[in-house]
CSV table of C-alpha atoms in Angstrom, one decimal:
chain,number,residue,atom,x,y,z
R,1066,UNK,CA,-11.4,-7.7,-4.8
R,1067,UNK,CA,-9.3,-4.3,-6.0
R,1068,UNK,CA,-7.3,-4.5,-3.6
R,1069,UNK,CA,-6.4,-8.1,-4.4
R,1070,UNK,CA,-5.8,-6.8,-8.4
R,1071,UNK,CA,-4.3,-4.1,-7.5
R,1072,UNK,CA,-1.5,-5.4,-5.7
R,1073,UNK,CA,-2.1,-9.8,-7.8
R,1074,UNK,CA,-1.5,-7.8,-11.0
R,1075,UNK,CA,2.3,-5.6,-11.0
R,1076,UNK,CA,3.4,-9.7,-8.8
R,1077,UNK,CA,2.3,-11.4,-11.2
R,1078,UNK,CA,3.6,-8.8,-14.3
R,1079,UNK,CA,7.0,-8.9,-12.4
R,1080,UNK,CA,6.8,-13.5,-12.6
R,1081,UNK,CA,5.4,-13.6,-16.4
R,1082,UNK,CA,8.4,-10.7,-17.5
R,1083,UNK,CA,11.3,-12.8,-15.6
R,1084,UNK,CA,10.0,-15.4,-18.3
R,1085,UNK,CA,8.9,-13.0,-21.5
R,1086,UNK,CA,11.0,-10.4,-20.5
R,1087,UNK,CA,13.6,-10.6,-23.2
R,1088,UNK,CA,10.8,-11.0,-26.5
R,1089,UNK,CA,10.9,-8.6,-28.8
R,1090,UNK,CA,6.4,-7.9,-27.3
R,1091,UNK,CA,7.4,-7.3,-23.6
R,1092,UNK,CA,7.3,-3.7,-23.4
R,1093,UNK,CA,3.9,-3.5,-24.9
R,1094,UNK,CA,3.2,-7.0,-21.1
R,1095,UNK,CA,5.0,-4.6,-19.4
R,1096,UNK,CA,3.1,-1.8,-20.3
R,1097,UNK,CA,-0.1,-3.6,-20.4
R,1098,UNK,CA,0.3,-5.1,-16.8
R,1099,UNK,CA,1.1,-1.9,-15.9
R,1100,UNK,CA,-2.2,-0.7,-17.6
R,1101,UNK,CA,-4.6,-2.8,-15.1
R,1102,UNK,CA,-3.2,-1.7,-12.4
R,1103,UNK,CA,-3.8,1.7,-13.5
R,1104,UNK,CA,-7.8,0.5,-13.7
R,1105,UNK,CA,-7.2,-1.2,-10.8
R,1106,UNK,CA,-6.4,1.0,-8.3
R,1107,UNK,CA,-8.9,3.1,-10.1
R,1108,UNK,CA,-11.5,1.1,-9.0
R,1109,UNK,CA,-9.8,0.7,-5.4
R,1110,UNK,CA,-10.2,5.0,-5.5
R,1111,UNK,CA,-13.4,4.7,-6.2
R,1112,UNK,CA,-14.9,2.2,-3.6
R,1113,UNK,CA,-13.1,4.2,-0.8
R,1114,UNK,CA,-14.2,7.7,-1.4
R,1115,UNK,CA,-18.1,5.8,-1.7
R,1116,UNK,CA,-17.6,3.2,1.1
R,1117,UNK,CA,-14.7,5.3,3.0
R,1118,UNK,CA,-11.2,3.5,5.2
R,1119,UNK,CA,-10.9,-0.2,4.3
R,1120,UNK,CA,-9.5,-2.5,7.0
R,1121,UNK,CA,-9.1,-5.9,5.6
R,1122,UNK,CA,-7.5,-8.8,6.0
R,1123,UNK,CA,-7.3,-9.8,9.7
R,1124,UNK,CA,-6.8,-5.4,9.6
R,1125,UNK,CA,-2.9,-5.8,7.8
R,1126,UNK,CA,-4.1,-3.5,5.0
R,1127,UNK,CA,-5.9,-0.1,6.1
R,1128,UNK,CA,-7.0,2.1,3.1
R,1129,UNK,CA,-7.9,5.9,3.5
R,1130,UNK,CA,-7.7,8.2,1.8
R,1131,UNK,CA,-4.2,8.7,2.7
R,1132,UNK,CA,-2.4,5.9,1.3
R,1133,UNK,CA,-5.4,5.4,-1.4
R,1134,UNK,CA,-3.8,9.3,-2.8
R,1135,UNK,CA,-0.9,8.2,-4.1
R,1136,UNK,CA,-2.1,4.2,-4.4
R,1137,UNK,CA,-4.2,6.2,-7.8
R,1138,UNK,CA,-0.7,9.0,-8.1
R,1139,UNK,CA,1.6,5.6,-8.6
R,1140,UNK,CA,-0.2,3.4,-10.4
R,1141,UNK,CA,-0.7,6.0,-12.9
R,1142,UNK,CA,3.1,7.9,-13.5
R,1143,UNK,CA,4.2,3.9,-13.2
R,1144,UNK,CA,1.6,3.8,-16.4
R,1145,UNK,CA,3.3,6.6,-17.6
R,1146,UNK,CA,7.0,5.1,-17.7
R,1147,UNK,CA,6.1,2.4,-19.6
R,1148,UNK,CA,4.9,3.9,-21.7
R,1149,UNK,CA,7.8,6.4,-21.9
R,1150,UNK,CA,11.1,3.1,-21.4
R,1151,UNK,CA,9.2,1.2,-24.6
R,1152,UNK,CA,11.4,3.4,-27.7
R,1153,UNK,CA,14.0,4.4,-24.3
R,1154,UNK,CA,15.0,0.9,-23.7
R,1155,UNK,CA,14.5,-0.2,-27.5
R,1156,UNK,CA,16.9,2.8,-28.2
R,1157,UNK,CA,19.8,1.6,-25.1
R,1158,UNK,CA,18.6,-2.1,-26.8
R,1159,UNK,CA,19.8,-1.6,-30.3
R,1160,UNK,CA,23.2,0.7,-29.0
R,1161,UNK,CA,23.9,-1.4,-27.3
R,1162,UNK,CA,23.6,-0.8,-23.8
R,1163,UNK,CA,21.8,-3.7,-22.9
R,1164,UNK,CA,21.4,-7.6,-23.9
R,1165,UNK,CA,18.4,-8.8,-24.1
R,1166,UNK,CA,18.5,-10.5,-20.7
R,1167,UNK,CA,19.0,-7.3,-19.5
R,1168,UNK,CA,16.0,-6.8,-20.8
R,1169,UNK,CA,14.1,-9.3,-19.5
R,1170,UNK,CA,16.1,-8.2,-15.7
R,1171,UNK,CA,14.2,-4.8,-16.4
R,1172,UNK,CA,10.7,-5.4,-16.8
R,1173,UNK,CA,10.3,-8.4,-13.8
R,1174,UNK,CA,11.4,-5.5,-11.5
R,1175,UNK,CA,9.5,-1.9,-12.9
R,1176,UNK,CA,6.3,-4.7,-12.1
R,1177,UNK,CA,8.4,-6.4,-8.8
R,1178,UNK,CA,9.8,-2.5,-8.4
R,1179,UNK,CA,5.2,-1.7,-8.6
R,1180,UNK,CA,3.9,-4.2,-6.1
R,1181,UNK,CA,7.1,-2.6,-2.8
R,1182,UNK,CA,5.7,0.2,-3.6
R,1183,UNK,CA,1.6,-0.6,-3.7
R,1184,UNK,CA,2.1,-3.1,-0.8
R,1185,UNK,CA,3.7,0.0,1.6
R,1186,UNK,CA,1.3,2.5,1.3
R,1187,UNK,CA,-1.6,0.5,1.8
R,1188,UNK,CA,0.0,-2.2,4.6
R,1189,UNK,CA,-1.4,-1.4,7.9
R,1190,UNK,CA,1.6,-3.3,9.4
R,1191,UNK,CA,4.2,-0.9,10.5
R,1192,UNK,CA,6.6,-4.2,10.3
R,1193,UNK,CA,4.9,-5.3,6.3
R,1194,UNK,CA,6.0,-1.2,5.7
R,1195,UNK,CA,9.3,-2.1,6.6
R,1196,UNK,CA,9.8,-4.5,4.6
R,1197,UNK,CA,8.1,-3.1,1.5
R,1198,UNK,CA,10.5,-0.5,1.7
R,1199,UNK,CA,13.4,-3.0,2.0
R,1200,UNK,CA,12.4,-4.3,-0.3
R,1201,UNK,CA,12.3,-1.2,-3.1
R,1202,UNK,CA,15.5,-0.8,-2.3
R,1203,UNK,CA,16.9,-4.7,-2.8
R,1204,UNK,CA,14.9,-4.0,-6.0
R,1205,UNK,CA,16.4,-0.4,-7.2
R,1206,UNK,CA,19.1,-1.1,-6.7
R,1207,UNK,CA,19.0,-3.6,-9.6
R,1208,UNK,CA,16.7,-1.8,-11.5
R,1209,UNK,CA,20.5,1.2,-11.2
R,1210,UNK,CA,22.5,-1.6,-12.0
R,1211,UNK,CA,21.1,-2.3,-15.2
R,1212,UNK,CA,24.0,-1.2,-17.8
R,1213,UNK,CA,27.0,-2.4,-15.8
R,1214,UNK,CA,29.6,0.0,-16.4
R,1215,UNK,CA,32.0,0.9,-13.7
R,1216,UNK,CA,30.2,3.8,-12.0
R,1217,UNK,CA,26.6,2.5,-12.0
R,1218,UNK,CA,27.5,-0.2,-10.5
R,1219,UNK,CA,29.4,2.2,-8.1
R,1220,UNK,CA,26.4,4.0,-7.4
R,1221,UNK,CA,24.8,0.9,-6.7
R,1222,UNK,CA,26.3,0.6,-4.3
R,1223,UNK,CA,26.3,3.3,-2.5
R,1224,UNK,CA,22.2,3.3,-3.2
R,1225,UNK,CA,22.8,0.2,-1.2
R,1226,UNK,CA,25.5,0.7,1.1
R,1227,UNK,CA,24.0,4.3,2.1
R,1228,UNK,CA,20.5,2.7,2.6
R,1229,UNK,CA,20.7,0.0,4.0
R,1230,UNK,CA,21.9,1.1,6.9
R,1231,UNK,CA,19.0,4.0,6.7
R,1232,UNK,CA,16.3,0.9,6.6
R,1233,UNK,CA,18.4,-0.8,10.1
R,1234,UNK,CA,17.6,3.1,11.7
R,1235,UNK,CA,14.0,2.2,10.0
R,1236,UNK,CA,14.5,-0.9,11.9
R,1237,UNK,CA,14.9,-0.1,14.6
R,1238,UNK,CA,13.2,2.1,16.1
R,1239,UNK,CA,10.3,0.0,14.7
R,1240,UNK,CA,11.9,-2.9,17.1
R,1241,UNK,CA,11.3,-0.1,19.4
R,1242,UNK,CA,7.7,1.3,18.6
R,1243,UNK,CA,7.0,-2.7,19.2
R,1244,UNK,CA,8.3,-1.6,22.8
R,1245,UNK,CA,6.3,1.2,23.6
R,1246,UNK,CA,2.7,-0.3,21.7
R,1247,UNK,CA,2.6,-3.4,23.5
R,1248,UNK,CA,2.4,-3.3,27.0
R,1249,UNK,CA,-0.7,-1.0,25.7
R,1250,UNK,CA,-1.8,-2.8,23.0
R,1251,UNK,CA,-0.2,-6.6,23.8
R,1252,UNK,CA,2.5,-8.0,21.5
R,1253,UNK,CA,-0.5,-9.3,18.6
R,1254,UNK,CA,-1.6,-6.3,17.1
R,1255,UNK,CA,1.2,-3.8,18.1
R,1256,UNK,CA,2.6,-2.8,15.2
R,1257,UNK,CA,-1.0,-2.5,13.8
R,1258,UNK,CA,-0.7,1.0,13.0
R,1259,UNK,CA,-5.0,1.9,13.2
R,1260,UNK,CA,-4.7,0.4,16.5
R,1261,UNK,CA,-1.4,2.4,17.6
R,1262,UNK,CA,-3.6,5.7,16.3
R,1263,UNK,CA,-6.3,4.6,18.4
R,1264,UNK,CA,-3.7,4.5,21.5
R,1265,UNK,CA,-1.1,6.7,20.4
R,1266,UNK,CA,-2.2,8.8,24.2
R,1267,UNK,CA,-1.3,6.2,26.5
R,1268,UNK,CA,1.9,5.7,24.1
R,1269,UNK,CA,4.9,6.3,26.3
R,1270,UNK,CA,6.1,9.3,25.4
R,1271,UNK,CA,10.0,9.1,26.0
R,1272,UNK,CA,10.3,5.4,23.9
R,1273,UNK,CA,8.1,7.1,20.9
R,1274,UNK,CA,10.7,10.4,20.7
R,1275,UNK,CA,13.3,7.6,20.7
R,1276,UNK,CA,11.5,5.6,17.6
R,1277,UNK,CA,10.6,8.4,15.8
R,1278,UNK,CA,13.8,10.1,15.6
R,1279,UNK,CA,15.1,6.2,13.3
R,1280,UNK,CA,12.7,5.9,11.8
R,1281,UNK,CA,13.3,9.2,10.5
R,1282,UNK,CA,16.7,9.2,9.6
R,1283,UNK,CA,15.3,5.6,8.7
R,1284,UNK,CA,13.1,6.6,5.6
R,1285,UNK,CA,13.7,9.2,5.8
R,1286,UNK,CA,18.0,8.2,4.0
R,1287,UNK,CA,15.2,7.4,1.7
R,1288,UNK,CA,13.1,9.7,0.9
R,1289,UNK,CA,16.9,11.6,0.3
R,1290,UNK,CA,17.1,14.4,2.9
R,1291,UNK,CA,20.3,16.7,3.5
R,1292,UNK,CA,22.5,14.9,5.1
R,1293,UNK,CA,21.3,11.5,3.5
R,1294,UNK,CA,20.8,11.8,0.3
R,1295,UNK,CA,24.8,11.1,-0.9
R,1296,UNK,CA,22.4,8.2,-2.8
R,1297,UNK,CA,20.7,9.5,-4.3
R,1298,UNK,CA,22.2,12.0,-7.4
R,1299,UNK,CA,24.5,8.9,-8.3
R,1300,UNK,CA,21.6,7.2,-8.7
R,1301,UNK,CA,19.5,9.0,-11.2
R,1302,UNK,CA,21.9,9.2,-13.1
R,1303,UNK,CA,24.1,6.0,-13.8
R,1304,UNK,CA,20.5,4.4,-14.1
R,1305,UNK,CA,18.7,4.2,-16.6
R,1306,UNK,CA,16.2,6.9,-17.1
R,1307,UNK,CA,12.4,5.4,-16.5
R,1308,UNK,CA,13.7,4.4,-13.7
R,1309,UNK,CA,15.6,8.0,-12.8
R,1310,UNK,CA,11.2,9.0,-12.9
R,1311,UNK,CA,9.9,6.5,-11.0
R,1312,UNK,CA,12.5,7.0,-8.1
R,1313,UNK,CA,12.1,11.2,-8.1
R,1314,UNK,CA,8.2,10.5,-9.0
R,1315,UNK,CA,7.3,8.0,-6.6
R,1316,UNK,CA,10.2,6.4,-4.9
R,1317,UNK,CA,10.8,9.4,-2.8
R,1318,UNK,CA,7.1,10.2,-2.2
R,1319,UNK,CA,5.9,6.5,-0.3
R,1320,UNK,CA,9.8,7.1,2.2
R,1321,UNK,CA,7.8,10.0,3.5
R,1322,UNK,CA,4.4,9.2,2.8
R,1323,UNK,CA,6.6,6.7,6.4
R,1324,UNK,CA,7.9,9.2,7.8
R,1325,UNK,CA,4.0,10.7,8.0
R,1326,UNK,CA,2.2,8.0,9.3
R,1327,UNK,CA,5.0,8.2,12.1
R,1328,UNK,CA,4.2,11.5,12.9
R,1329,UNK,CA,1.5,10.9,14.0
R,1330,UNK,CA,1.9,8.1,15.8
R,1331,UNK,CA,4.3,10.9,17.7
R,1332,UNK,CA,2.5,13.5,18.6
R,1333,UNK,CA,-1.0,11.7,19.8
R,1334,UNK,CA,2.3,10.5,22.3
R,1335,UNK,CA,4.6,13.6,22.7
R,1336,UNK,CA,2.2,16.5,23.2
R,1337,UNK,CA,4.8,18.5,21.0
R,1338,UNK,CA,6.1,19.7,18.4
R,1339,UNK,CA,9.3,18.0,18.2
R,1340,UNK,CA,8.6,15.6,15.4
R,1341,UNK,CA,7.2,18.1,13.7
R,1342,UNK,CA,10.6,20.6,14.4
R,1343,UNK,CA,12.8,17.3,13.2
R,1344,UNK,CA,10.9,17.2,9.8
R,1345,UNK,CA,11.0,21.0,9.4
R,1346,UNK,CA,15.0,21.2,10.2
R,1347,UNK,CA,15.0,18.2,7.8
R,1348,UNK,CA,13.6,19.5,5.4
R,1349,UNK,CA,14.5,22.9,5.0
R,1350,UNK,CA,18.8,22.5,5.5
R,1351,UNK,CA,17.7,20.4,2.0
R,1352,UNK,CA,16.5,22.9,0.5
R,1353,UNK,CA,19.3,25.1,1.6
R,1354,UNK,CA,21.9,22.1,0.8
R,1355,UNK,CA,20.2,21.1,-2.9
R,1356,UNK,CA,19.3,24.7,-4.3
R,1357,UNK,CA,23.5,25.5,-3.6
R,1358,UNK,CA,24.9,22.2,-5.2
R,1359,UNK,CA,22.4,22.4,-8.4
R,1360,UNK,CA,25.2,25.1,-9.5
R,1361,UNK,CA,27.8,22.4,-9.4
R,1362,UNK,CA,26.1,19.9,-11.3
R,1363,UNK,CA,27.2,20.0,-15.5
R,1364,UNK,CA,25.3,15.9,-16.2
R,1365,UNK,CA,21.2,16.8,-17.1
R,1366,UNK,CA,20.3,13.5,-14.0
R,1367,UNK,CA,22.3,15.4,-11.9
R,1368,UNK,CA,21.0,17.9,-11.8
R,1369,UNK,CA,17.7,17.4,-11.1
R,1370,UNK,CA,18.0,14.4,-9.0
R,1371,UNK,CA,19.4,17.3,-6.3
R,1372,UNK,CA,15.9,19.0,-7.4
R,1373,UNK,CA,14.0,16.1,-6.3
R,1374,UNK,CA,16.1,16.6,-3.1
R,1375,UNK,CA,14.8,20.3,-2.6
R,1376,UNK,CA,11.1,19.3,-4.3
R,1377,UNK,CA,10.7,16.2,-1.3
R,1378,UNK,CA,12.8,19.2,1.2
R,1379,UNK,CA,9.8,21.6,1.0
R,1380,UNK,CA,6.9,18.7,1.2
R,1381,UNK,CA,8.8,17.3,4.8
R,1382,UNK,CA,9.4,20.9,5.8
R,1383,UNK,CA,5.5,21.6,5.2
R,1384,UNK,CA,4.6,18.0,6.7
R,1385,UNK,CA,6.8,19.4,9.3
R,1386,UNK,CA,4.3,22.5,10.5
R,1387,UNK,CA,1.4,20.8,10.8
R,1388,UNK,CA,-2.4,21.9,10.4
R,1389,UNK,CA,-4.4,22.3,7.4
R,1390,UNK,CA,-3.2,24.3,4.7
R,1391,UNK,CA,0.3,23.2,5.5
R,1392,UNK,CA,-0.5,19.3,5.3
R,1393,UNK,CA,-2.1,20.0,2.2
R,1394,UNK,CA,0.1,22.6,0.4
R,1395,UNK,CA,2.2,19.1,1.2
R,1396,UNK,CA,0.4,16.7,-0.2
R,1397,UNK,CA,-0.3,19.2,-3.5
R,1398,UNK,CA,2.9,19.6,-4.3
R,1399,UNK,CA,4.0,15.9,-4.1
R,1400,UNK,CA,1.7,15.4,-6.2
R,1401,UNK,CA,3.1,18.4,-8.4
R,1402,UNK,CA,6.3,17.5,-8.0
R,1403,UNK,CA,5.4,13.3,-8.4
R,1404,UNK,CA,4.0,14.4,-12.1
R,1405,UNK,CA,6.8,17.4,-13.4
R,1406,UNK,CA,10.0,15.5,-12.5
R,1407,UNK,CA,8.8,12.1,-14.5
R,1408,UNK,CA,7.8,14.6,-17.3
R,1409,UNK,CA,11.4,16.3,-16.9
R,1410,UNK,CA,13.0,12.7,-16.5
R,1411,UNK,CA,10.7,11.8,-19.3
R,1412,UNK,CA,12.2,14.7,-22.0
R,1413,UNK,CA,15.9,14.6,-20.1
R,1414,UNK,CA,15.3,11.3,-21.0
R,1415,UNK,CA,15.2,11.4,-25.0
R,1416,UNK,CA,17.6,14.0,-25.3
R,1417,UNK,CA,20.7,12.6,-23.6
R,1418,UNK,CA,19.9,9.9,-26.2
R,1419,UNK,CA,19.1,12.6,-29.4
R,1420,UNK,CA,22.8,14.2,-27.7
R,1421,UNK,CA,24.4,11.0,-27.1
R,1422,UNK,CA,25.3,12.3,-23.6
R,1423,UNK,CA,23.3,13.6,-20.4
R,1424,UNK,CA,26.4,15.9,-21.0
R,1425,UNK,CA,24.7,19.8,-20.3
R,1426,UNK,CA,27.7,20.9,-22.2
R,1427,UNK,CA,27.3,18.6,-24.9
R,1428,UNK,CA,23.3,19.3,-25.1
R,1429,UNK,CA,22.7,22.4,-27.1
R,1430,UNK,CA,18.6,22.8,-29.4
R,1431,UNK,CA,16.9,20.9,-29.6
R,1432,UNK,CA,14.4,23.0,-29.5
R,1433,UNK,CA,15.7,23.5,-34.2
R,1434,UNK,CA,16.2,19.6,-33.7
R,1435,UNK,CA,12.5,18.1,-31.9
R,1436,UNK,CA,10.8,20.7,-31.3
R,1437,UNK,CA,8.7,18.6,-29.0
R,1438,UNK,CA,11.4,17.0,-26.9
R,1439,UNK,CA,13.0,21.0,-26.6
R,1440,UNK,CA,9.2,22.5,-25.7
R,1441,UNK,CA,9.2,19.4,-23.1
R,1442,UNK,CA,11.3,19.8,-20.7
R,1443,UNK,CA,11.5,24.2,-21.4
R,1444,UNK,CA,7.8,23.8,-20.0
R,1445,UNK,CA,8.6,21.2,-17.7
R,1446,UNK,CA,11.6,23.4,-16.2
R,1447,UNK,CA,9.5,26.0,-15.8
R,1448,UNK,CA,7.1,24.5,-13.8
R,1449,UNK,CA,9.7,22.6,-11.5
R,1450,UNK,CA,10.8,26.3,-10.8
R,1451,UNK,CA,7.2,27.0,-9.7
R,1452,UNK,CA,6.4,29.3,-12.5
R,1453,UNK,CA,2.7,30.3,-12.9
R,1454,UNK,CA,0.7,28.9,-13.1
R,1455,UNK,CA,1.8,25.8,-12.9
R,1456,UNK,CA,0.4,23.6,-9.9
R,1457,UNK,CA,4.6,24.2,-8.4
R,1458,UNK,CA,3.8,27.0,-8.2
R,1459,UNK,CA,0.0,27.5,-6.4
R,1460,UNK,CA,2.3,24.6,-3.9
R,1461,UNK,CA,4.8,26.7,-2.8
R,1462,UNK,CA,3.2,29.5,-2.3
R,1463,UNK,CA,0.8,28.4,-0.7
R,1464,UNK,CA,3.9,26.5,1.6
R,1465,UNK,CA,5.9,29.8,1.8
R,1466,UNK,CA,2.2,31.9,2.6
R,1467,UNK,CA,1.7,28.9,6.6
R,1468,UNK,CA,5.3,29.5,7.0
R,1469,UNK,CA,5.0,32.8,6.6
R,1470,UNK,CA,2.4,32.9,8.9
R,1471,UNK,CA,3.4,30.1,11.8
R,1472,UNK,CA,6.8,29.9,11.1
R,1473,UNK,CA,8.2,33.2,10.0
R,1474,UNK,CA,12.2,32.5,10.4
R,1475,UNK,CA,12.4,30.4,7.7
R,1476,UNK,CA,9.9,32.3,5.1
R,1477,UNK,CA,13.2,34.7,3.8
R,1478,UNK,CA,15.8,30.9,3.8
R,1479,UNK,CA,12.9,29.4,1.7
R,1480,UNK,CA,13.1,32.6,-1.4
R,1481,UNK,CA,16.5,32.8,-1.7
R,1482,UNK,CA,17.5,28.9,-2.2
R,1483,UNK,CA,14.2,29.1,-3.8
R,1484,UNK,CA,15.2,32.0,-6.5
R,1485,UNK,CA,19.8,30.6,-6.1
R,1486,UNK,CA,17.9,26.7,-8.0
R,1487,UNK,CA,16.0,29.2,-10.5
R,1488,UNK,CA,19.0,30.4,-11.2
R,1489,UNK,CA,20.9,27.4,-11.8
R,1490,UNK,CA,18.4,25.1,-13.5
R,1491,UNK,CA,17.1,27.4,-15.9
R,1492,UNK,CA,20.7,29.0,-16.9
R,1493,UNK,CA,21.5,25.1,-17.4
R,1494,UNK,CA,18.3,24.8,-19.4
R,1495,UNK,CA,17.7,27.5,-21.6
R,1496,UNK,CA,20.6,27.8,-23.9
R,1497,UNK,CA,20.3,23.2,-24.1
R,1498,UNK,CA,16.7,24.3,-25.0
R,1499,UNK,CA,17.5,27.3,-27.6
R,1500,UNK,CA,21.3,26.6,-28.5
R,1501,UNK,CA,23.2,25.7,-31.4
R,1502,UNK,CA,21.9,21.8,-32.7
R,1503,UNK,CA,24.1,19.7,-31.6
R,1504,UNK,CA,21.2,16.8,-31.5
R,1505,UNK,CA,20.0,14.2,-33.9
R,1506,UNK,CA,17.3,12.0,-35.2
R,1507,UNK,CA,16.9,9.0,-33.4
R,1508,UNK,CA,16.6,5.3,-35.1
R,1509,UNK,CA,12.2,5.0,-32.4
R,1510,UNK,CA,9.7,7.7,-32.4
R,1511,UNK,CA,10.3,9.4,-28.9
R,1512,UNK,CA,6.5,8.6,-26.0
R,1513,UNK,CA,6.3,12.8,-25.7
R,1514,UNK,CA,2.1,11.7,-24.9
R,1515,UNK,CA,2.9,10.8,-21.3
R,1516,UNK,CA,4.8,14.4,-21.0
R,1517,UNK,CA,2.0,17.2,-21.3
R,1518,UNK,CA,0.2,14.7,-20.0
R,1519,UNK,CA,1.9,14.7,-16.9
R,1520,UNK,CA,2.2,19.0,-17.6
R,1521,UNK,CA,-0.8,19.7,-18.7
R,1522,UNK,CA,-1.7,18.1,-15.7
R,1523,UNK,CA,0.2,20.2,-14.1
R,1524,UNK,CA,-0.8,22.9,-15.5
R,1525,UNK,CA,-4.9,21.9,-14.7
R,1526,UNK,CA,-3.4,22.0,-10.9
R,1527,UNK,CA,-2.1,25.3,-10.8
R,1528,UNK,CA,-5.5,26.6,-11.7
R,1529,UNK,CA,-8.2,24.6,-11.6
R,1530,UNK,CA,-8.9,21.7,-8.6
R,1531,UNK,CA,-11.8,19.9,-9.7
R,1532,UNK,CA,-14.0,19.9,-6.4
R,1533,UNK,CA,-13.5,15.8,-5.4
R,1534,UNK,CA,-10.0,16.1,-6.1
R,1535,UNK,CA,-10.1,19.4,-3.6
R,1536,UNK,CA,-12.1,17.4,-0.8
R,1537,UNK,CA,-9.6,14.0,-1.2
R,1538,UNK,CA,-7.1,16.3,-0.3
R,1539,UNK,CA,-9.2,17.9,3.2
R,1540,UNK,CA,-9.8,14.9,3.9
R,1541,UNK,CA,-6.0,13.5,3.5
R,1542,UNK,CA,-5.3,16.0,5.3
R,1543,UNK,CA,-7.2,16.3,8.8
R,1544,UNK,CA,-5.9,12.6,8.7
R,1545,UNK,CA,-1.9,14.3,9.3
R,1546,UNK,CA,-3.2,16.7,11.8
């Protein structure tokens, strides 16, 4: 029952808002559907914690500690983003950037995007996973192009083409996976992950290695791994800020989840660390390239878009190392990055509206004109840069210390890249917050509660991880291996 609600509520919300999404109270309806999805996700989480992993609907759905943790995170960030988008999108409408019909498109696609991500997380069928990821691409293309400007349309097309090519690689990888499994399992269950996991050591290693390469390249495009990342900064910069928040905070996690599920199969079939080495290579390259590109950015949303590439590279590297500690750290980093980066985009969205520009040099003095926005942006920046006692520091510390033990050659590369990223981002954000004011008063009160709620959770995770949550991470890390 809980699972039906988790998927049914956002699907119903997308249909309802396709009809009523232009009405005055559409933003509240959007938030109400997101809240109901969150309640259903919490109920599903409690059920899994109490009864353990479950298979549903003729084994097409599989929920375990790994994906139910991401389901809860997705529903939570989706709800807080809907709260942020209420005043933000109304200001965009008041400024003439969005018509009533485009608001209807936004609200409808927001719910359908949530539905596709939750379906991707919970399906047991690798084919349905591919379909859900493709559907998520299509919904976000419409969201990125919402403003219908030349720049937003270009960003949407770039996103569509690059991720379309990537998802085609993932389809070929899925076909190869089926080819390897069909001889062992038969055609009926050859794409069910639980069956694949049970016989992974019997799968043909050569075919599995090829399948994983295509799956990593395909889903890695959605993660934003270098050199498959070119769509990500443009999509963040040109789409509405709530879209940037869910792209960085949610979609990248879901795509990386797909890669991790594939890695589990590859590790069992290959009896080698090929999958881990590939993930470490792509992850480390992403961290290095993104860190050095940060200093060149003049658009604040592009800046934090490159920051997302950097942090997803760190998580990919952690999962590539493998082992209980590295996997635990990777899951923790996924959590704190999702919460912190979405909070930053919330603050950045209001800051850009106050100053009438996303250009860094035109946003100044936020702390004087709007202390809540200024402090939200500064605290979020310090958190994402790994300053203690925020949770990003804890997860990065675990990843770095594990790297010192398992992959010592990579540690100085990570440290130098993190230092470059710190200097680039802090040097740009500091005058935005403490410089001479250029901001003006917003026509609607900014929604800063989600910002400080997210940052409060990130601070808590840096100081203390609740025992039940720590056990949750340990169970999920054990599943990853």
